[in-house]
CSV table of C-alpha atoms in Angstrom, one decimal:
chain,number,residue,atom,x,y,z
C,200,UNK,CA,-21.4,14.5,13.6
C,201,UNK,CA,-17.7,13.7,14.3
C,202,UNK,CA,-15.3,16.2,12.7
C,203,UNK,CA,-13.0,14.9,9.9
C,204,UNK,CA,-9.3,14.4,11.0
C,205,UNK,CA,-7.5,17.5,9.5
C,206,UNK,CA,-4.1,15.8,9.1
C,207,UNK,CA,-2.9,14.0,6.0
C,208,UNK,CA,0.3,11.9,5.8
C,209,UNK,CA,2.0,12.1,2.3
C,210,UNK,CA,4.8,9.8,1.2
C,211,UNK,CA,5.0,9.9,-2.6
C,212,UNK,CA,4.1,11.9,-5.7
C,213,UNK,CA,2.0,14.4,-3.6
C,214,UNK,CA,5.3,15.6,-2.1
C,215,UNK,CA,6.3,17.0,-5.5
C,216,UNK,CA,5.1,20.6,-6.1
C,217,UNK,CA,5.6,20.0,-9.9
C,218,UNK,CA,2.7,17.5,-9.6
C,219,UNK,CA,-0.6,19.6,-9.9
C,220,UNK,CA,-2.2,17.7,-7.0
C,221,UNK,CA,1.0,18.2,-4.9
C,222,UNK,CA,0.9,21.9,-5.7
C,223,UNK,CA,-2.8,22.0,-4.7
C,224,UNK,CA,-1.9,20.4,-1.3
C,225,UNK,CA,0.9,22.9,-0.7
C,226,UNK,CA,-1.6,25.8,-1.5
C,227,UNK,CA,-4.3,24.5,0.8
C,228,UNK,CA,-2.4,22.8,3.6
C,229,UNK,CA,0.3,23.6,6.1
C,230,UNK,CA,3.3,21.4,6.6
C,231,UNK,CA,3.2,20.2,10.2
C,232,UNK,CA,6.3,17.9,10.4
C,233,UNK,CA,7.9,14.8,9.1
C,234,UNK,CA,6.9,11.3,10.3
C,235,UNK,CA,6.7,7.7,9.6
C,236,UNK,CA,4.6,4.6,10.0
C,237,UNK,CA,5.4,0.9,10.3
C,238,UNK,CA,5.0,-0.7,6.9
C,239,UNK,CA,6.7,-1.2,3.5
C,240,UNK,CA,7.1,1.1,0.5
C,241,UNK,CA,7.2,-0.3,-3.0
C,242,UNK,CA,8.0,1.2,-6.4
C,243,UNK,CA,4.8,0.7,-8.6
C,244,UNK,CA,6.3,2.5,-11.6
C,245,UNK,CA,4.8,6.0,-11.8
C,246,UNK,CA,4.1,6.1,-8.1
C,247,UNK,CA,5.0,4.5,-4.8
C,248,UNK,CA,2.8,1.9,-3.1
C,249,UNK,CA,2.7,1.8,0.7
C,250,UNK,CA,1.3,-0.9,2.9
C,251,UNK,CA,0.8,-0.7,6.7
C,252,UNK,CA,2.3,-3.6,8.7
C,253,UNK,CA,2.5,-2.9,12.5
C,254,UNK,CA,4.3,-6.2,13.0
C,255,UNK,CA,7.6,-5.2,11.3
C,256,UNK,CA,10.5,-2.9,12.1
C,257,UNK,CA,10.4,-1.1,8.7
C,258,UNK,CA,8.9,2.3,8.1
C,259,UNK,CA,7.4,4.4,5.4
C,260,UNK,CA,8.6,8.0,5.7
C,261,UNK,CA,6.8,11.2,4.7
C,262,UNK,CA,5.3,14.5,5.7
C,263,UNK,CA,2.3,15.4,7.7
C,264,UNK,CA,0.1,18.2,6.4
C,265,UNK,CA,-2.8,20.0,8.2
C,266,UNK,CA,-5.6,20.6,5.7
C,267,UNK,CA,-7.4,23.9,5.6
C,268,UNK,CA,-10.7,22.3,4.5
C,269,UNK,CA,-10.4,18.5,5.2
C,270,UNK,CA,-13.6,17.4,3.5
C,271,UNK,CA,-12.9,19.4,0.3
C,272,UNK,CA,-9.2,18.5,0.1
C,273,UNK,CA,-9.8,14.8,0.8
C,274,UNK,CA,-12.4,14.6,-1.9
C,275,UNK,CA,-10.0,16.2,-4.4
C,276,UNK,CA,-7.1,13.9,-3.4
C,277,UNK,CA,-9.4,10.8,-3.3
C,278,UNK,CA,-9.9,11.4,-7.1
C,279,UNK,CA,-6.2,11.5,-7.7
C,280,UNK,CA,-5.6,8.3,-5.6
C,281,UNK,CA,-8.5,6.4,-7.2
C,282,UNK,CA,-10.4,6.1,-4.0
C,283,UNK,CA,-14.1,6.1,-3.6
C,284,UNK,CA,-17.4,4.5,-4.7
C,285,UNK,CA,-17.3,6.4,-8.0
C,286,UNK,CA,-13.8,5.1,-8.8
C,287,UNK,CA,-12.9,1.8,-10.6
C,288,UNK,CA,-13.4,-1.1,-8.2
C,289,UNK,CA,-11.6,-2.4,-6.4
C,290,UNK,CA,-9.9,1.0,-5.6
C,291,UNK,CA,-6.2,1.3,-6.3
C,292,UNK,CA,-5.6,2.9,-3.0
C,293,UNK,CA,-7.7,3.2,0.2
C,294,UNK,CA,-7.7,6.1,2.6
C,295,UNK,CA,-7.2,5.0,6.2
C,296,UNK,CA,-6.7,6.7,9.6
C,297,UNK,CA,-3.4,5.5,11.0
C,298,UNK,CA,-1.0,6.5,13.7
C,299,UNK,CA,2.1,8.3,12.5
C,300,UNK,CA,5.3,8.4,14.7
C,301,UNK,CA,7.0,11.8,15.0
C,302,UNK,CA,9.7,13.4,17.0
C,303,UNK,CA,7.1,14.9,19.2
C,304,UNK,CA,4.9,11.8,19.7
C,305,UNK,CA,2.2,9.9,17.9
C,306,UNK,CA,-0.3,11.7,15.6
C,307,UNK,CA,-3.4,10.3,13.9
C,308,UNK,CA,-3.5,11.1,10.2
C,309,UNK,CA,-5.2,10.0,7.0
C,310,UNK,CA,-2.9,8.0,4.7
C,311,UNK,CA,-3.5,6.4,1.3
C,312,UNK,CA,-2.4,2.7,1.3
C,313,UNK,CA,-2.1,0.4,-1.7
C,314,UNK,CA,-5.0,-1.9,-2.2
C,315,UNK,CA,-3.5,-4.6,-4.5
C,316,UNK,CA,-1.0,-7.4,-4.0
C,317,UNK,CA,2.6,-6.2,-4.0
C,318,UNK,CA,4.0,-9.3,-5.5
C,319,UNK,CA,6.6,-8.4,-8.2
C,320,UNK,CA,6.9,-4.8,-7.0
C,321,UNK,CA,10.4,-3.5,-6.1
C,322,UNK,CA,10.7,-2.8,-2.3
C,323,UNK,CA,12.1,0.6,-1.5
C,324,UNK,CA,14.2,-0.5,1.5
C,325,UNK,CA,14.8,3.1,2.8
C,326,UNK,CA,11.1,3.6,3.1
C,327,UNK,CA,11.7,7.1,1.5
C,328,UNK,CA,10.4,7.6,-2.0
C,329,UNK,CA,12.4,10.9,-2.4
C,330,UNK,CA,15.8,9.3,-2.0
């Protein structure tokens, strides 16, 4: 069986240690470095919504974490992100492996991307939810 990728790219509310799921990540993961992927970031109200688009020159910025126990942590975060067969269908977010650009090269990471149309959502032009 192929091992689960141990890295998670986070760009939104999970970066906030005041968020209980964000605090969980900080307790069970190690911050590796910052990074970005080609795509767009939108304001969906209570949370950001990122989409991957490798054909544009815009980026979603965030942080890469190395998970202590990837299977356990991903299952916990899947619940928060509304991802999985046991969640409302279609899922609000989907978890995908994607390539993250960093100052030291390209790194494959899990990322949660928005799974609904972005029509009517406000584009966050900076690509950084924390600004």
